[in-house]
């Protein structure tokens, strides 16, 4: 599967979807993109900038949802045009698919919405790449039906993202057996190394997380042979307006990716 503008696609590395949880402003988005582009160019990692133009799934009504749809989407387009990279954002309703597709290269289906047929079909009909996040409530085997809806709607440009499975009320676990299971469907499989560490349903109304284990989750995914990694990162996660509790501090990203690239080289050597 080809993503337009994706550099280093044939280098044998994993690809990376990374950026802030939500677009908080232009300067912030451009600074994060510039930093990650510099790192991924150095390491020859195929890179897609990630940023949500709006957060529709929040625990509390007073939680930050965005700076305005059109304003945020224009920032995403500017990031892509400035750095010559593809961009991915979430959509939440069928009506949003065509709108967002005018600004980004990849449409992402949130985990809670991965079974919504009208949403999957609308995303497919834009012709954009569709990244479907596996619901916390679904088995890996069940994701073939979500992917098939996109294919049946005329679009075979599908990716699937593992982001943990509900374990009790306030925890998630990653079942790494699911990665090769989903790869058998014939689509690239991505591991979300930050949302997999969420601690949902806290009594504060703010989702918790365990960011100290991001490298552990990512290393295990690379060892299993995942095609891509997804990470949310921010210069100061404690000040992030969404999902700060499970984000990677931006200054730690280069060291982590450097180690993961070395691990990927070892894994590739065993496969030859």
XYZ file of C-alpha atoms in Angstrom:
272
model
C 0.000 0.000 0.000
C 1.380 3.400 -1.005
C 0.947 6.641 0.918
C 1.625 9.715 -1.205
C 4.610 11.837 -0.129
C 5.920 9.120 2.208
C 9.722 9.280 2.176
C 12.078 6.312 2.748
C 9.246 3.873 2.062
C 11.656 1.260 0.681
C 14.316 1.466 3.386
C 13.113 -1.567 5.338
C 12.338 0.474 8.436
C 9.065 0.643 10.342
C 6.979 3.699 9.488
C 5.898 6.249 12.076
C 2.693 8.160 12.740
C 3.515 10.783 15.368
C 2.558 14.213 16.584
C 0.369 15.914 19.173
C -2.944 14.495 20.308
C -4.828 17.566 19.124
C -3.855 20.692 17.215
C -3.512 23.419 19.844
C -2.161 26.101 17.497
C -0.050 26.626 14.391
C 3.285 27.375 16.057
C 3.043 24.288 18.255
C 2.173 22.007 15.329
C 4.918 23.376 13.094
C 7.562 23.125 15.820
C 6.678 19.498 16.588
C 6.613 18.599 12.901
C 9.987 20.258 12.259
C 11.576 18.344 15.128
C 10.184 14.963 14.077
C 10.997 15.482 10.397
C 14.615 16.234 11.344
C 14.816 13.055 13.426
C 13.109 10.794 10.906
C 15.207 12.160 8.021
C 18.340 11.362 10.002
C 17.160 7.828 10.767
C 15.395 7.282 7.397
C 12.071 6.467 9.016
C 8.995 6.907 6.803
C 6.966 9.554 8.643
C 3.322 10.683 8.739
C 2.445 13.715 10.899
C -0.467 13.040 13.254
C -2.792 15.623 14.759
C -6.502 15.578 15.562
C -8.346 18.655 14.307
C -11.039 18.007 16.908
C -11.443 15.636 19.856
C -14.987 14.301 19.942
C -14.449 11.609 22.572
C -13.776 13.299 25.912
C -14.736 12.208 29.396
C -16.105 15.569 30.535
C -18.080 18.322 28.842
C -15.538 20.944 29.904
C -12.601 19.104 28.286
C -10.736 20.822 25.440
C -11.980 19.705 22.018
C -10.136 21.956 19.567
C -9.441 25.398 18.160
C -12.059 25.152 15.398
C -12.346 22.598 12.625
C -11.360 24.680 9.610
C -8.552 26.448 11.443
C -7.037 23.181 12.643
C -7.432 21.455 9.268
C -5.674 24.334 7.532
C -2.781 23.956 9.975
C -2.579 20.243 9.167
C -2.458 21.023 5.455
C 0.250 23.619 6.039
C 2.344 21.080 7.959
C 2.090 18.654 5.063
C 2.916 21.255 2.427
C 5.751 22.855 4.383
C 7.626 19.644 5.110
C 6.501 17.546 2.145
C 5.049 14.800 4.343
C 1.694 13.026 4.564
C -0.695 13.952 7.371
C -3.297 11.917 9.292
C -6.262 13.062 11.367
C -9.302 11.475 13.032
C -12.846 11.725 11.753
C -15.948 11.009 13.813
C -18.955 11.130 11.474
C -19.608 10.284 7.842
C -20.132 13.973 7.105
C -16.615 14.790 8.287
C -14.907 12.385 5.888
C -15.177 14.485 2.732
C -14.327 17.680 4.589
C -11.187 16.312 6.241
C -10.056 14.538 3.071
C -9.555 17.936 1.433
C -6.747 18.669 3.886
C -5.048 15.376 4.843
C -3.688 12.198 3.261
C -4.886 9.605 5.778
C -8.228 9.421 7.562
C -8.172 7.712 10.941
C -11.166 5.912 12.406
C -11.164 6.128 16.232
C -11.227 2.839 18.128
C -14.667 3.431 19.641
C -16.073 3.953 16.120
C -14.362 1.126 14.242
C -17.621 -0.756 13.623
C -19.576 2.262 12.315
C -20.404 1.189 8.783
C -21.447 4.603 7.469
C -18.218 6.146 8.785
C -16.008 3.444 7.247
C -17.806 3.655 3.907
C -17.625 7.454 3.815
C -13.906 7.358 4.568
C -13.367 4.753 1.858
C -15.228 6.799 -0.727
C -12.837 9.741 -0.353
C -10.049 7.618 -1.849
C -7.740 8.478 1.037
C -5.811 5.896 3.020
C -7.984 4.718 5.921
C -6.337 3.823 9.239
C -8.740 1.883 11.446
C -7.945 1.707 15.140
C -8.948 -1.597 16.714
C -11.682 -1.188 19.288
C -10.638 -1.929 22.855
C -13.592 -4.315 22.905
C -12.747 -6.278 19.726
C -10.637 -9.335 19.048
C -7.911 -9.039 16.407
C -9.840 -11.543 14.279
C -12.920 -9.302 14.246
C -10.998 -6.426 12.651
C -11.071 -8.151 9.282
C -14.739 -7.197 9.002
C -14.029 -3.501 9.603
C -11.275 -3.557 6.988
C -13.498 -5.444 4.556
C -16.152 -2.716 4.747
C -13.594 -0.237 3.406
C -12.489 -2.623 0.668
C -16.071 -3.425 -0.307
C -16.712 0.317 -0.623
C -14.019 0.436 -3.321
C -10.869 1.349 -1.400
C -8.122 -1.150 -0.587
C -5.829 1.446 1.024
C -6.327 0.217 4.588
C -4.166 0.181 7.710
C -5.067 -1.324 11.090
C -3.825 -0.008 14.428
C -3.564 -2.032 17.628
C -4.120 0.177 20.686
C -4.739 -2.197 23.561
C -7.650 -4.247 24.818
C -9.860 -3.437 27.800
C -8.706 -5.239 30.949
C -11.140 -4.425 33.716
C -12.585 -0.954 34.012
C -9.400 1.103 34.246
C -6.671 -0.651 32.307
C -5.603 -1.848 28.866
C -3.330 -4.676 27.780
C -1.592 -5.302 24.457
C -1.921 -8.847 23.153
C 1.012 -9.087 20.754
C -0.438 -12.245 19.223
C -2.915 -9.967 17.498
C -0.269 -8.288 15.343
C 0.542 -11.316 13.145
C -3.145 -12.273 13.192
C -4.133 -8.918 11.686
C -1.172 -8.878 9.274
C -2.657 -11.990 7.670
C -5.515 -9.815 6.401
C -3.016 -8.283 3.962
C -2.882 -4.753 5.382
C -0.108 -2.908 7.266
C -0.485 -3.190 11.046
C 0.526 -0.355 13.365
C 1.106 -0.442 17.114
C -0.060 2.577 19.099
C 2.580 2.776 21.804
C 0.960 5.640 23.726
C -2.808 5.021 23.818
C -2.084 1.383 24.697
C -0.839 2.726 28.019
C -3.947 4.695 28.914
C -5.702 4.226 32.238
C -9.301 5.042 31.264
C -12.361 5.743 33.393
C -10.616 7.558 36.241
C -12.905 9.149 38.815
C -11.334 12.536 38.052
C -12.826 12.422 34.557
C -9.317 12.658 33.064
C -7.735 9.591 31.468
C -4.511 8.469 33.117
C -1.517 6.707 31.608
C 1.862 5.053 32.098
C 4.212 6.850 29.660
C 7.274 5.343 31.345
C 6.403 2.111 29.512
C 6.206 3.593 25.994
C 9.612 2.194 25.076
C 8.696 -1.224 26.493
C 5.535 -1.374 24.382
C 7.307 -0.115 21.255
C 10.268 -2.481 21.594
C 7.981 -5.469 21.937
C 6.053 -4.391 18.854
C 9.209 -4.078 16.769
C 10.372 -7.485 18.000
C 7.065 -9.033 16.909
C 7.421 -7.436 13.473
C 4.850 -4.656 13.447
C 4.819 -2.596 10.244
C 4.465 0.814 11.858
C 4.365 2.662 15.152
C 1.981 5.355 16.364
C 3.047 7.775 19.102
C 1.670 10.995 20.473
C 4.335 13.432 21.581
C 4.412 16.956 22.979
C 7.142 19.354 24.162
C 5.513 19.451 27.596
C 2.936 16.674 28.110
C 1.879 18.071 31.489
C 0.571 21.144 29.664
C -0.994 19.296 26.719
C -4.710 19.967 26.301
C -5.535 16.302 25.619
C -4.023 12.908 26.558
C -0.999 14.415 28.272
C -0.893 11.542 30.760
C 0.250 9.025 28.142
C 2.274 11.157 25.726
C 6.015 10.967 25.092
C 8.023 14.112 25.897
C 9.337 15.343 22.558
C 12.942 15.565 23.737
C 12.960 11.797 24.337
C 11.810 10.882 20.841
C 15.159 10.834 19.026
C 16.813 8.509 21.527
C 13.851 6.157 21.503
C 13.613 6.012 17.714
C 17.364 5.465 17.412
C 17.145 2.420 19.665
C 14.082 1.117 17.856
C 15.794 1.415 14.469
C 18.699 -0.658 15.798
C 16.278 -3.248 17.106
C 14.504 -3.332 13.726
C 17.858 -4.017 12.034
C 18.376 -7.013 14.323
C 14.866 -8.313 13.656
C 15.359 -7.913 9.901
C 18.638 -9.825 10.070
C 16.862 -12.840 11.557
C 14.293 -12.791 8.775
C 16.868 -13.002 5.973
